[in-house]
Short mmCIF file of C-alpha atoms and ligand atoms in Angstrom, two decimals:
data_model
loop_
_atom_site.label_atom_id
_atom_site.label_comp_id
_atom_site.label_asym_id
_atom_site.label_seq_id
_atom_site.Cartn_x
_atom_site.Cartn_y
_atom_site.Cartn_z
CA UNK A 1013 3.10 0.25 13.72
CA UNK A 1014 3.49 3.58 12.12
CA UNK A 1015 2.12 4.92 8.81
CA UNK A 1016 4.49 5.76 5.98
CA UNK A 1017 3.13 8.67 4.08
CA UNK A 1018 4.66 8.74 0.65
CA UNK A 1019 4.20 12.21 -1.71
CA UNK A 1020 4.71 11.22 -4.93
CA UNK A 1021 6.13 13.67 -7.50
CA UNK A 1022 2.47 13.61 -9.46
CA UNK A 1023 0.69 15.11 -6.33
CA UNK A 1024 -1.27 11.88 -5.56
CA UNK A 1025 0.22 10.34 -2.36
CA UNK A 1026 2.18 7.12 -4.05
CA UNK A 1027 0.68 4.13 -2.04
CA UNK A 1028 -2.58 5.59 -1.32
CA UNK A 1029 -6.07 5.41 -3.14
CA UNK A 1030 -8.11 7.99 -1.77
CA UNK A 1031 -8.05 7.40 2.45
CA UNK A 1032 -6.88 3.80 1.75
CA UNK A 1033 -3.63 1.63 1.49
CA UNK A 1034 -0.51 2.95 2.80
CA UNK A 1035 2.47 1.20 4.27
CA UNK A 1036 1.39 0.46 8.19
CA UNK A 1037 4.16 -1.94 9.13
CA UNK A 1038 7.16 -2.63 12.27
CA UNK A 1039 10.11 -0.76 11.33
CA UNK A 1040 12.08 -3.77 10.12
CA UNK A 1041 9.66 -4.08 7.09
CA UNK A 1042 10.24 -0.53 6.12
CA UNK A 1043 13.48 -0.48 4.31
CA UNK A 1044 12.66 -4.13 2.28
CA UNK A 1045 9.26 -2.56 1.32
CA UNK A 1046 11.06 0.28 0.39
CA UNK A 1047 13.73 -1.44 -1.94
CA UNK A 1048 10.86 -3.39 -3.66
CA UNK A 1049 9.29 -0.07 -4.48
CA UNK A 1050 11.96 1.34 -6.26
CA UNK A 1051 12.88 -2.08 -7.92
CA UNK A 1052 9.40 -2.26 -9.19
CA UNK A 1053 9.81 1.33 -10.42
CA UNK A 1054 13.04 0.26 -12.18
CA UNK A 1055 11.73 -2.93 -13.79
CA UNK A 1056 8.65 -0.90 -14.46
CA UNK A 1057 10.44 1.55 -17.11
CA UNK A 1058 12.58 -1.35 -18.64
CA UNK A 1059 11.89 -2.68 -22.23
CA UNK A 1060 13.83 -6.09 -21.47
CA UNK A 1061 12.07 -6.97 -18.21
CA UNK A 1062 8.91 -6.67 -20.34
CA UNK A 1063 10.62 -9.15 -22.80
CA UNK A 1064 11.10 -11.46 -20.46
CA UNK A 1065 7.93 -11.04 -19.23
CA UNK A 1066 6.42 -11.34 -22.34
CA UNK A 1067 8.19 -14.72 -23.58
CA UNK A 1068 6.64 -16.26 -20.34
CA UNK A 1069 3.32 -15.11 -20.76
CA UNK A 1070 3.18 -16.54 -24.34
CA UNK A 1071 5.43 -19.51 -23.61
CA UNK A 1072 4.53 -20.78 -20.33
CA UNK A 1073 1.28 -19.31 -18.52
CA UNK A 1074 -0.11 -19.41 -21.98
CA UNK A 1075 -1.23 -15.85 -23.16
CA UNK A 1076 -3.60 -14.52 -24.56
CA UNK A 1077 -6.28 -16.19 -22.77
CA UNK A 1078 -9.57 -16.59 -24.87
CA UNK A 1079 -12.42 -14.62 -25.00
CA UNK A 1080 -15.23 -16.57 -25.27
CA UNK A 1081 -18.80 -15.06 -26.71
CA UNK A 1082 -21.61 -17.14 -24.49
CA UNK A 1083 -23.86 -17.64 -27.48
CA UNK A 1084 -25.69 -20.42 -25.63
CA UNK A 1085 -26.70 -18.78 -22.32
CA UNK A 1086 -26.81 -15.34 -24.15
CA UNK A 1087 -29.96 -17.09 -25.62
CA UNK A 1088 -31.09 -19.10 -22.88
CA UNK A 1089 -31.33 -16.01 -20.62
CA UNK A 1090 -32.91 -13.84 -23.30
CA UNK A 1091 -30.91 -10.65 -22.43
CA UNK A 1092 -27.61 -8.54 -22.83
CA UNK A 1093 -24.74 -10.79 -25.06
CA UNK A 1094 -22.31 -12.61 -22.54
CA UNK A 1095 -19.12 -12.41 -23.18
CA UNK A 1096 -16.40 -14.57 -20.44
CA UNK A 1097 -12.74 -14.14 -20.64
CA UNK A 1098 -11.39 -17.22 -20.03
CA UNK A 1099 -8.58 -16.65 -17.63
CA UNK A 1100 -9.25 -20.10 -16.04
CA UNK A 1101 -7.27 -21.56 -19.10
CA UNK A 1102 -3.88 -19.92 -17.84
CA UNK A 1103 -1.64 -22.21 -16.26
CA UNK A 1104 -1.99 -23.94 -13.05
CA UNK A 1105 -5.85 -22.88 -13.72
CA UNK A 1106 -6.29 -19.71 -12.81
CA UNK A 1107 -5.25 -15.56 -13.03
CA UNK A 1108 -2.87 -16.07 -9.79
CA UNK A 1109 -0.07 -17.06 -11.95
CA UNK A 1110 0.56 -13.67 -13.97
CA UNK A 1111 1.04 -11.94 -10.60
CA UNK A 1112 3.27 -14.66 -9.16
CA UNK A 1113 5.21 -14.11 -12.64
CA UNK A 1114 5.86 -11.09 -12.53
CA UNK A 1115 7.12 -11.06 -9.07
CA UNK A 1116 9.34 -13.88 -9.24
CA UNK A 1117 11.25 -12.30 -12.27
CA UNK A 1118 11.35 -9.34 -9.97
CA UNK A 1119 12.78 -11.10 -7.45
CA UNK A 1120 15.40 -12.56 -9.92
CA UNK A 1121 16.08 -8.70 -11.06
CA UNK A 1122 16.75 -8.21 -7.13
CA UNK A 1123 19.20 -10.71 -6.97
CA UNK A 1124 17.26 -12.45 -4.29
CA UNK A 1125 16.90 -16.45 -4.49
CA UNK A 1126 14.36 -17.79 -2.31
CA UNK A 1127 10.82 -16.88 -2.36
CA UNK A 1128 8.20 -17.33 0.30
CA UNK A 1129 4.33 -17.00 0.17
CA UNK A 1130 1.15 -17.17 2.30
CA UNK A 1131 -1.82 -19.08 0.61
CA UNK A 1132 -5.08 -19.95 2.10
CA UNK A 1133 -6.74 -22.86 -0.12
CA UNK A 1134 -3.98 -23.05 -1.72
CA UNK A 1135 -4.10 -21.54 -5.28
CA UNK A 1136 -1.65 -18.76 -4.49
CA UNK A 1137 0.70 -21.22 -3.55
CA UNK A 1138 0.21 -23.69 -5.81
CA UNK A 1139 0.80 -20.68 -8.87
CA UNK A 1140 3.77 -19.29 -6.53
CA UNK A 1141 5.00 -23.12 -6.23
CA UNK A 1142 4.87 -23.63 -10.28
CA UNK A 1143 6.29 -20.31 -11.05
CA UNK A 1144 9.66 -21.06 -8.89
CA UNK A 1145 9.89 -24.13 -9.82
CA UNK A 1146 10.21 -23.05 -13.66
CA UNK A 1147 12.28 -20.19 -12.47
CA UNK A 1148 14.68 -22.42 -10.63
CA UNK A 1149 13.98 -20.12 -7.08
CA UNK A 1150 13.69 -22.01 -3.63
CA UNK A 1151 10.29 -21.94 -2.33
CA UNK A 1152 8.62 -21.54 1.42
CA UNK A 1153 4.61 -21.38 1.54
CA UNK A 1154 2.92 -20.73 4.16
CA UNK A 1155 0.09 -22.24 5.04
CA UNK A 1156 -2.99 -22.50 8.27
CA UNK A 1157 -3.08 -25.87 9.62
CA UNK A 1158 -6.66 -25.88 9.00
CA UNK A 1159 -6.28 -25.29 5.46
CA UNK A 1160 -3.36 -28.18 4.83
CA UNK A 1161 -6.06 -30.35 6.47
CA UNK A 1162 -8.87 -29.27 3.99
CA UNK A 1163 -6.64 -28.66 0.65
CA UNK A 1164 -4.57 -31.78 0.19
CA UNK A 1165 -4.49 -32.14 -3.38
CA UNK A 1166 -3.11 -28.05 -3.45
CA UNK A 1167 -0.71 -29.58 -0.97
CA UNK A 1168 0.18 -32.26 -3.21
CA UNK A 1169 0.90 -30.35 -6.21
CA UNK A 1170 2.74 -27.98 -4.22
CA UNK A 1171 5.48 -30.06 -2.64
CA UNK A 1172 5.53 -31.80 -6.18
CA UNK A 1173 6.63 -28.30 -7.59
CA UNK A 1174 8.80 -28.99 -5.00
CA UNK A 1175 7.90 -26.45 -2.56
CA UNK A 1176 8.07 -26.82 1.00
CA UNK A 1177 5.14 -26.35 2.56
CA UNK A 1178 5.20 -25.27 6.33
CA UNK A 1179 1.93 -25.65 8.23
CA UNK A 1180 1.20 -22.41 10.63
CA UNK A 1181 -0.12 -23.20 14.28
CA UNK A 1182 -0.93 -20.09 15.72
CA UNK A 1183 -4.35 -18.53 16.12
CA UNK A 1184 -6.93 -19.70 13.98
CA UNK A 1185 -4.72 -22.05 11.45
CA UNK A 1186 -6.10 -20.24 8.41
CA UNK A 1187 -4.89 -17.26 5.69
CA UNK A 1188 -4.52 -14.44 8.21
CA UNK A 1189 -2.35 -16.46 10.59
CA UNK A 1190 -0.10 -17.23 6.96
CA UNK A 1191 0.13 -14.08 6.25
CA UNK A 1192 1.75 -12.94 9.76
CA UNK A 1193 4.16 -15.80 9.62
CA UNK A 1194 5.18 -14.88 5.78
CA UNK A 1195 5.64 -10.96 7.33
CA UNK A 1196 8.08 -12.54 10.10
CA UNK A 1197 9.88 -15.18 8.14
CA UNK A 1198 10.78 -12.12 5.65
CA UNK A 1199 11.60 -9.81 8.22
CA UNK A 1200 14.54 -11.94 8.91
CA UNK A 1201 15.25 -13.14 5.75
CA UNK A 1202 14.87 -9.86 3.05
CA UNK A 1203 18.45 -10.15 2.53
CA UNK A 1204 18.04 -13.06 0.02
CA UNK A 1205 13.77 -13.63 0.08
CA UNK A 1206 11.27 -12.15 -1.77
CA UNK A 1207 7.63 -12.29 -0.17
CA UNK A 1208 4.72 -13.26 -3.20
CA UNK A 1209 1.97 -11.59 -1.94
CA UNK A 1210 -1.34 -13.10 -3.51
CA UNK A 1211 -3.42 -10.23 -4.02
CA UNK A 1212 -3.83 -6.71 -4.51
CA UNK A 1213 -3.81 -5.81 -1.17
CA UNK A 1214 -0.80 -5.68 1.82
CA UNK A 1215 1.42 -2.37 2.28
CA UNK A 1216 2.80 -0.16 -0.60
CA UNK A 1217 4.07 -1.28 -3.23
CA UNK A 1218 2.18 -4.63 -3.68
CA UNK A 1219 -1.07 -3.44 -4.10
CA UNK A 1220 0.21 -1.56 -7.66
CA UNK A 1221 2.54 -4.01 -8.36
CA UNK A 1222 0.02 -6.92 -8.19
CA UNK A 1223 -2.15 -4.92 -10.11
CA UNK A 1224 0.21 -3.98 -12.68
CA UNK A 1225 1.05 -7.86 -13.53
CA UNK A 1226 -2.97 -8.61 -13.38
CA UNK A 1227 -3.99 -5.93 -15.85
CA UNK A 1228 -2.89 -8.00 -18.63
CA UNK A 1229 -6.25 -10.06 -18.12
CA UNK A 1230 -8.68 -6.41 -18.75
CA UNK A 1231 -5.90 -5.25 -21.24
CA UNK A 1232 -6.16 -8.15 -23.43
CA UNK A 1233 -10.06 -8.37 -22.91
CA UNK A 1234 -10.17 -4.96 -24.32
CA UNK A 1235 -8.15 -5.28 -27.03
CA UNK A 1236 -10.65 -8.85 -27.92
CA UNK A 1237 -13.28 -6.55 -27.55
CA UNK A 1238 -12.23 -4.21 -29.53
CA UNK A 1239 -11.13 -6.50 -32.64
CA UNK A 1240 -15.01 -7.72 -32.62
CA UNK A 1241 -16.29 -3.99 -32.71
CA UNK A 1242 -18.03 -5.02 -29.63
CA UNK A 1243 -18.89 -2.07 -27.00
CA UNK A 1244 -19.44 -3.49 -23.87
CA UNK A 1245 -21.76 -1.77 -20.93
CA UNK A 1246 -21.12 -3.94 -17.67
CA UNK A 1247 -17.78 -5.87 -16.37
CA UNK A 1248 -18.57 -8.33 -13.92
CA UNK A 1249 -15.54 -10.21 -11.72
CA UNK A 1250 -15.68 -11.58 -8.20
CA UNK A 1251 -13.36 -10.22 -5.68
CA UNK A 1252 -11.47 -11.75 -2.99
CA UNK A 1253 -8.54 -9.61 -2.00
CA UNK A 1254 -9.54 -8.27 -5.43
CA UNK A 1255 -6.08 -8.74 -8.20
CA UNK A 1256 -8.68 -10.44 -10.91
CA UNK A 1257 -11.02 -7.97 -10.58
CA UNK A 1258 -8.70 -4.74 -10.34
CA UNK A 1259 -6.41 -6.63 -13.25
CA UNK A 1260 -9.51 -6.86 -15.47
CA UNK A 1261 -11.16 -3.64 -14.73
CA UNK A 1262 -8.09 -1.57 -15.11
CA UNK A 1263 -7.83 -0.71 -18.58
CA UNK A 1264 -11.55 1.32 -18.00
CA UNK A 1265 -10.18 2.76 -14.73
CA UNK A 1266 -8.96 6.83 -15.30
CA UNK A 1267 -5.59 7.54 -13.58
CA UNK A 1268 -4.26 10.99 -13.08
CA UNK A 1269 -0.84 10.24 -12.71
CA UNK A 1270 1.24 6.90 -11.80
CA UNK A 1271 0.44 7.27 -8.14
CA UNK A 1272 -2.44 5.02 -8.37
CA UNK A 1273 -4.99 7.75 -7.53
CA UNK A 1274 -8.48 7.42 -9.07
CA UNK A 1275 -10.62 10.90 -10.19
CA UNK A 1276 -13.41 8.24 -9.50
CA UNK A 1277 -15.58 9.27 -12.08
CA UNK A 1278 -16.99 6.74 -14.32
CA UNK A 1279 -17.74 9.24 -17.49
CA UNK A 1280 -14.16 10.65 -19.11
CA UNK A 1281 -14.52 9.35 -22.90
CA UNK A 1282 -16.05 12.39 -24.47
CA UNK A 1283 -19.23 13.09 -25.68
CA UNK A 1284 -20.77 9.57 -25.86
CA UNK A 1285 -18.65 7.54 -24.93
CA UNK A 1286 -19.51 6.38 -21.69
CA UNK A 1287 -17.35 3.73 -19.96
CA UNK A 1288 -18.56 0.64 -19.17
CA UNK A 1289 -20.15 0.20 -15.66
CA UNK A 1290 -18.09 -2.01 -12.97
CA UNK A 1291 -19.46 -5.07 -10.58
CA UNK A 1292 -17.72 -6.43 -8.34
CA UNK A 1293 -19.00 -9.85 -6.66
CA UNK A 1294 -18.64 -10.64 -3.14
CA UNK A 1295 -19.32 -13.82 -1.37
CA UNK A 1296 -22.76 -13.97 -0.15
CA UNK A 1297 -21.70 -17.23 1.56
CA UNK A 1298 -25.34 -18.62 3.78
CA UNK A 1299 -26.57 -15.59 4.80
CA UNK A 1300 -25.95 -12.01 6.03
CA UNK A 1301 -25.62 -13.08 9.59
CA UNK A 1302 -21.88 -12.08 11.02
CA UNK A 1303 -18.89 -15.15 10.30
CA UNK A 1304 -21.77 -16.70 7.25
CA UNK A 1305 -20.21 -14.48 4.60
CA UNK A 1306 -17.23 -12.56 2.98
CA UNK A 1307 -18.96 -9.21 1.91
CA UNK A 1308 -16.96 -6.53 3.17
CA UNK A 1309 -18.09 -3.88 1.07
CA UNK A 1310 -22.39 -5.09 1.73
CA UNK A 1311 -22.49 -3.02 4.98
CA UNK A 1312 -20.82 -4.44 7.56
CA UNK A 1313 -17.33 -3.88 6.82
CA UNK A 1314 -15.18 -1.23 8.49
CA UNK A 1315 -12.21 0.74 8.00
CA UNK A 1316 -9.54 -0.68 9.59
CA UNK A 1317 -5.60 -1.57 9.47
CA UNK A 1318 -4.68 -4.97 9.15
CA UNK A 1319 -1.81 -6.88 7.25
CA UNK A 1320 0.07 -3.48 6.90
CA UNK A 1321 -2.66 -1.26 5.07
CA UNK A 1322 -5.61 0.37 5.58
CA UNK A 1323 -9.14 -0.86 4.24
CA UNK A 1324 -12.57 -2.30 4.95
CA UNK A 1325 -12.22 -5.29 7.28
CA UNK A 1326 -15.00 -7.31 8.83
CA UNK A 1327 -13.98 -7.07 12.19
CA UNK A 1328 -15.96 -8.23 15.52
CA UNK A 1329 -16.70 -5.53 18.10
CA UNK A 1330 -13.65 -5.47 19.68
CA UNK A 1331 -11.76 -4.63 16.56
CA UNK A 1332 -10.71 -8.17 15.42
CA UNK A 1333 -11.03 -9.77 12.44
CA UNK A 1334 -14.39 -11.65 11.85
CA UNK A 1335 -14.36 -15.47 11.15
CA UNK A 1336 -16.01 -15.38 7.65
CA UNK A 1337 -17.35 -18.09 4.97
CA UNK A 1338 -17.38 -18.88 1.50
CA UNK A 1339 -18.13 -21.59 -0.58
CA UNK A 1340 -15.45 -21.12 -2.22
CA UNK A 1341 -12.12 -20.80 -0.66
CA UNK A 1342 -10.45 -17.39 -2.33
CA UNK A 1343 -13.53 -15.43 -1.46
CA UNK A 1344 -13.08 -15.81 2.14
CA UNK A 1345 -10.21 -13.23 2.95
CA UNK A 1346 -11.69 -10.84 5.34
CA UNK A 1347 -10.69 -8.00 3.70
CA UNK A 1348 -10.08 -6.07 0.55
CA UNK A 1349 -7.68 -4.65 -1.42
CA UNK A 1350 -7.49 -0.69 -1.15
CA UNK A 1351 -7.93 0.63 -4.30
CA UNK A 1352 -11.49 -0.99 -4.58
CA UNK A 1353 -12.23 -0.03 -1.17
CA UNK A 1354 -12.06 3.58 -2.76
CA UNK A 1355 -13.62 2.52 -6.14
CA UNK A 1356 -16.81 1.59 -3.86
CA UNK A 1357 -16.50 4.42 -2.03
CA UNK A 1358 -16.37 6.98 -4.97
CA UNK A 1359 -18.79 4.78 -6.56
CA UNK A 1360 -17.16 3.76 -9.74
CA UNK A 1361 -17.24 0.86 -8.54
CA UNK A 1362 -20.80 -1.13 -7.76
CA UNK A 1363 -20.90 -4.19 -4.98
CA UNK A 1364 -22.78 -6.86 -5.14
CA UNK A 1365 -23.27 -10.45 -3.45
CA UNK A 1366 -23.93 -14.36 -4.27
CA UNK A 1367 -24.55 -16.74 -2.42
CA UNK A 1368 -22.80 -20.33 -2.23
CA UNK A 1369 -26.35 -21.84 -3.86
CA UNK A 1370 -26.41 -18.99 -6.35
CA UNK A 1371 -22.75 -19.39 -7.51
CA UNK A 1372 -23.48 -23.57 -7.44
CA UNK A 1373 -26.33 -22.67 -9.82
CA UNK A 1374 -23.62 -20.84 -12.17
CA UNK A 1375 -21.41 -23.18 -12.16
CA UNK A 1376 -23.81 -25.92 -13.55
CA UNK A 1377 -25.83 -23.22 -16.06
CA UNK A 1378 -22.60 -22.53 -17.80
CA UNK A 1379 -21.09 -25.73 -17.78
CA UNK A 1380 -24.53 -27.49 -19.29
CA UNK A 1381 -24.81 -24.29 -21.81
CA UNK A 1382 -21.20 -23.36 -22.88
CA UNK A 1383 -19.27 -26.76 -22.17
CA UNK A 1384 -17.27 -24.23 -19.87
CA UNK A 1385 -16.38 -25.12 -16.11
CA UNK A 1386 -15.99 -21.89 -13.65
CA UNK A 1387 -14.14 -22.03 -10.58
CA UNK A 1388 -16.49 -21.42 -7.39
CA UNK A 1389 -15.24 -18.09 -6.99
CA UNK A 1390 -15.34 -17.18 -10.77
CA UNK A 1391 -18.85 -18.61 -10.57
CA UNK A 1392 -19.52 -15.48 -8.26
CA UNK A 1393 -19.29 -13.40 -11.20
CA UNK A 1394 -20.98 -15.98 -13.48
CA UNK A 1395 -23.96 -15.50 -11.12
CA UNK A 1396 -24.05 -11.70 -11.70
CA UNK A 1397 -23.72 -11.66 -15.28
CA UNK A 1398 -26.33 -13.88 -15.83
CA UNK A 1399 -28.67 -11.51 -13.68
CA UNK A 1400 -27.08 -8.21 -15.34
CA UNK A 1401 -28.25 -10.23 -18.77
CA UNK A 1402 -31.49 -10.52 -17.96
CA UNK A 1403 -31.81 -6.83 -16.75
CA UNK A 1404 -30.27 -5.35 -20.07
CA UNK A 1405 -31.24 -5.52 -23.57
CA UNK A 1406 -30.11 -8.21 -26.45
CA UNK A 1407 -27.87 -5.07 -28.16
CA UNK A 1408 -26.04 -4.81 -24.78
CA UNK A 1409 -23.18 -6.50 -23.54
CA UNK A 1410 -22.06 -7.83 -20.38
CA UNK A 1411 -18.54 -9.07 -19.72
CA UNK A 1412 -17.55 -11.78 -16.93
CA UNK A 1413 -14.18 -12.75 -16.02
CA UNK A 1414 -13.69 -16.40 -15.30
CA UNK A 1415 -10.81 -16.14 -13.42
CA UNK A 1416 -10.51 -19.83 -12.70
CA UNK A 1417 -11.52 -23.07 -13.95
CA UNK A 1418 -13.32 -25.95 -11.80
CA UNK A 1419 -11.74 -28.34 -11.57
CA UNK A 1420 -9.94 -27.71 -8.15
CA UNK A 1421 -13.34 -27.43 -6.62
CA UNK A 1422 -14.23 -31.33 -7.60
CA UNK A 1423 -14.42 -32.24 -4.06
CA UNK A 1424 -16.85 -29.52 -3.03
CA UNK A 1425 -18.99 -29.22 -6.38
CA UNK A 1426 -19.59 -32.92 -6.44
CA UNK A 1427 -20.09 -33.64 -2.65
CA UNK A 1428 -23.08 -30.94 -3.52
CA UNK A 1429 -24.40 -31.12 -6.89
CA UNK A 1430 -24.44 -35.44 -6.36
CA UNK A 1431 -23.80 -36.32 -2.83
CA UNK A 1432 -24.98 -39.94 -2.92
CA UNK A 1433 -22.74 -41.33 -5.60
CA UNK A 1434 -19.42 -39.03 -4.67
CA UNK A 1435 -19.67 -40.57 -1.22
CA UNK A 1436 -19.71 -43.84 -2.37
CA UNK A 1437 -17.02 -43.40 -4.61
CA UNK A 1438 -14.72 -41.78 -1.91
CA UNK A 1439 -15.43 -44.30 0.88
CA UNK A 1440 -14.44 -47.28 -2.05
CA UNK A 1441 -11.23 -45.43 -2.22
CA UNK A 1442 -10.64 -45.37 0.61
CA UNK A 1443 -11.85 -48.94 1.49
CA UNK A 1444 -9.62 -49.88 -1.04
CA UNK A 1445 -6.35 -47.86 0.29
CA UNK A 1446 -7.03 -49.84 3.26
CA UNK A 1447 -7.23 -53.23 1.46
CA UNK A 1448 -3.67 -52.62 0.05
CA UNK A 1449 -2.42 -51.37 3.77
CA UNK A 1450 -3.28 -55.02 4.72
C1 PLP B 1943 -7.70 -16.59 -5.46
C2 PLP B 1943 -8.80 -16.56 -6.43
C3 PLP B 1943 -9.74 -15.49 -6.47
C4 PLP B 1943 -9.74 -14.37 -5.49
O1 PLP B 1943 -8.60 -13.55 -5.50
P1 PLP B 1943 -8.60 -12.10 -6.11
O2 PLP B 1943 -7.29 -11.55 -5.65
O3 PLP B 1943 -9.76 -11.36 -5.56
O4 PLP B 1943 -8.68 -12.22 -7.58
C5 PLP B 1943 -10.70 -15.51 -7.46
N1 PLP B 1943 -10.78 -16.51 -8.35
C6 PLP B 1943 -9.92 -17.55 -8.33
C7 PLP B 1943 -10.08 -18.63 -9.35
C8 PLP B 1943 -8.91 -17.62 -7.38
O5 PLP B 1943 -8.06 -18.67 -7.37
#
């Protein structure tokens, strides 16, 4: 393991974001990460990959994704307007897919034809799995044990995307063991694979890279804004590895130079004009006690390398990473991508938690008042902004991203919300599989 320092041209250090990030990775890795990096440059400064890029968002994810004002619980909560973005209407359901766009028609540009990705539930995969499937690319995912066992119907959808889907054995069977076994499988493979990373997080370049293809969702959301004459105070998303939140924040995010490095400051408009502030949303999960939550950034998260970059981890005393838990599946990554690990710490960037109750609650206030289902994790957010609502005043305005939709989560928000009847319904199906087994 040895840390690549990269000095950009601009003075920043290319890769890093403040302390964090940086390219901590076996020497094999080195020259593919490299050759991504200067692809991603390339493609970066050319009109036609844009093109391309465009026609796909319009044509096939489905772009622009709505902005929706929340007139209904704006008055129910007697507070600041809500506004949601509606990212949950993209294709395959949620944000994931702009990122796994945009790679894959990287990977194209590269010449390289197979593509391999790590997923934990399973929405990274399932995006990944739709993306090459359009895009005519062979397609490995990687995925825990545990996980194939608990996400069948991502599984499903996966393999029908025709995907192959190979179940990882070592360790704990979950997202961290898919990630190693994604970093050795391309290792051996760069020649002709491309690794999708899910998130803004992993060594240099994929932390700007995924956040260049995800700040479409805050770039669009401004320009809504904008169009309404609306001025908006507080941006709420949750934040798993963090590529919703960083995508959607990043249009009110000051940049010296391309490097990725942040001044930090959260005032640079001019004389009244103050940008907006920034939440972020971490998973509360059932409690602060160690392995009941996800919330890296609360307190008891420390900087650490894992994965091939530096960050805040939750990690046990003996420097490995904590078990952790989440209601909702893509809030459960134990850590976080690097550039909001510096946002927090410069303090543009404000952390707070839910809890899986409070994000249940959410999900059914905004479905019985807007007709509008949010994905558990999006429901994070959905939590905040209704308490940031009730904190402001009615000529203020609070912005949520929904960065998925609900449906996927049928078998956990029903098992909750109306236990007696779902299990009922699930042991007649399966009663009746049986029947036809006979
Ligand atoms: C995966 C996922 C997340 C978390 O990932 P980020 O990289 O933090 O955005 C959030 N919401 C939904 C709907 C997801 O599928």
């Amino acid at each position: 393991m040895e840390a690549v320092d990269q000095t950009s041209s601009g003075g920043g250090r290319a890769g890093y974001f403040g302390q964090f990030g940086g390219m901590y990775v076996a020497e094999v890795l080195r020259s593919p990460l490299d050759g991504l990096a200067e692809a991603f440059e390339a493609a970066r400064r050319d009109p036609l990959f844009w093109q391309e890029m465009e026609d796909l968002r319009e044509q096939y994810i489905g772009r622009p994704t709505p902005l929706l004002f929340a007139e209904n619980a704006t008055r129910a909560l007697g507070g600041a307007q809500i506004y949601i973005k509606l990212e949950g209407l993209a294709n395959t359901g949620a944000h994931k897919i702009n990122n796994a766009v945009g790679q894959a028609l990287l990977a194209r540009r590269m010449g390289k034809k197979r593509i391999i990705a790590e997923t934990g539930a399973g929405q990274h995969g399932l995006a990944t799995a739709a993306v090459c499937a359009k895009m005519g690319l062979e397609c490995t995912i990687y995925m825990g044990e545990v996980d194939i066992a608990r996400q069948r119907p991502n599984v499903f959808m996966m393999e029908m995307f025709g995907a192959s889907v190979v179940p990882v054995r070592s360790g704990s069977r979950t997202l961290k063991d898919a990630v190693n076994e994604a970093l050795r499988d391309w290792a051996a493979t760069c020649e002709n694979t491309h690794y999708i990373i899910g998130s803004a997080l992993g060594p240099f370049p994929y932390p700007d890279m995924v956040r260049e293809f995800q700040s479409v969702v805050g770039a669009e959301t401004k320009e809504q804004l904008l169009t309404r004459g609306v001025t908006p105070s507080v941006l709420v998303a949750c934040i798993g590895g963090g590529s919703n939140a960083i995508g959607f924040f990043s249009p009110y995010l000051d940049r010296h130079d391309g490097s990725g490095e942040h001044d930090g400051s959260g005032e640079h408009g001019g004389p009244g004009q103050q940008e907006p502030r920034l939440i972020g949303v971490e998973a509360g999960g059932r409690g602060p006690a160690p392995g009941e939550h996800a919330a890296r950034m609360g307190g008891q998260g420390v900087p650490g390398v894992v994965h091939g970059y530096k960050s805040y981890f939750l990690l046990d005393p003996h420097g490995q990473v904590q078990e952790t838990h989440s209601i909702s599946a893509g809030l459960d990554y134990p850590g976080i991508g690097p550039e909001l690990a510096h946002l927090g710490e410069t303090g543009r960037l404000e952390f707070r938690s839910t809890t899986d109750e409070e994000a249940l609650e959410a999900v059914r206030f905004f479905a019985r008042h807007e007709g509008v289902v949010f994905a558990l994790e999006s429901a994070h957010a959905g939590h905040q902004a209704m308490c940031c609502a009730r904190e402001l005043s009615p000529d203020q305005v609070v912005v949520v991203n929904m960065s998925g939709r609900g449906d996927k989560d049928l078998f956990i928000t029903a098992r909750a919300m109306t236990p007696g009847p779902w299990k009922r319904y699930l042991l007649d199906e399966a009663a009746a599989i049986s029947r036809e087994e006979l």
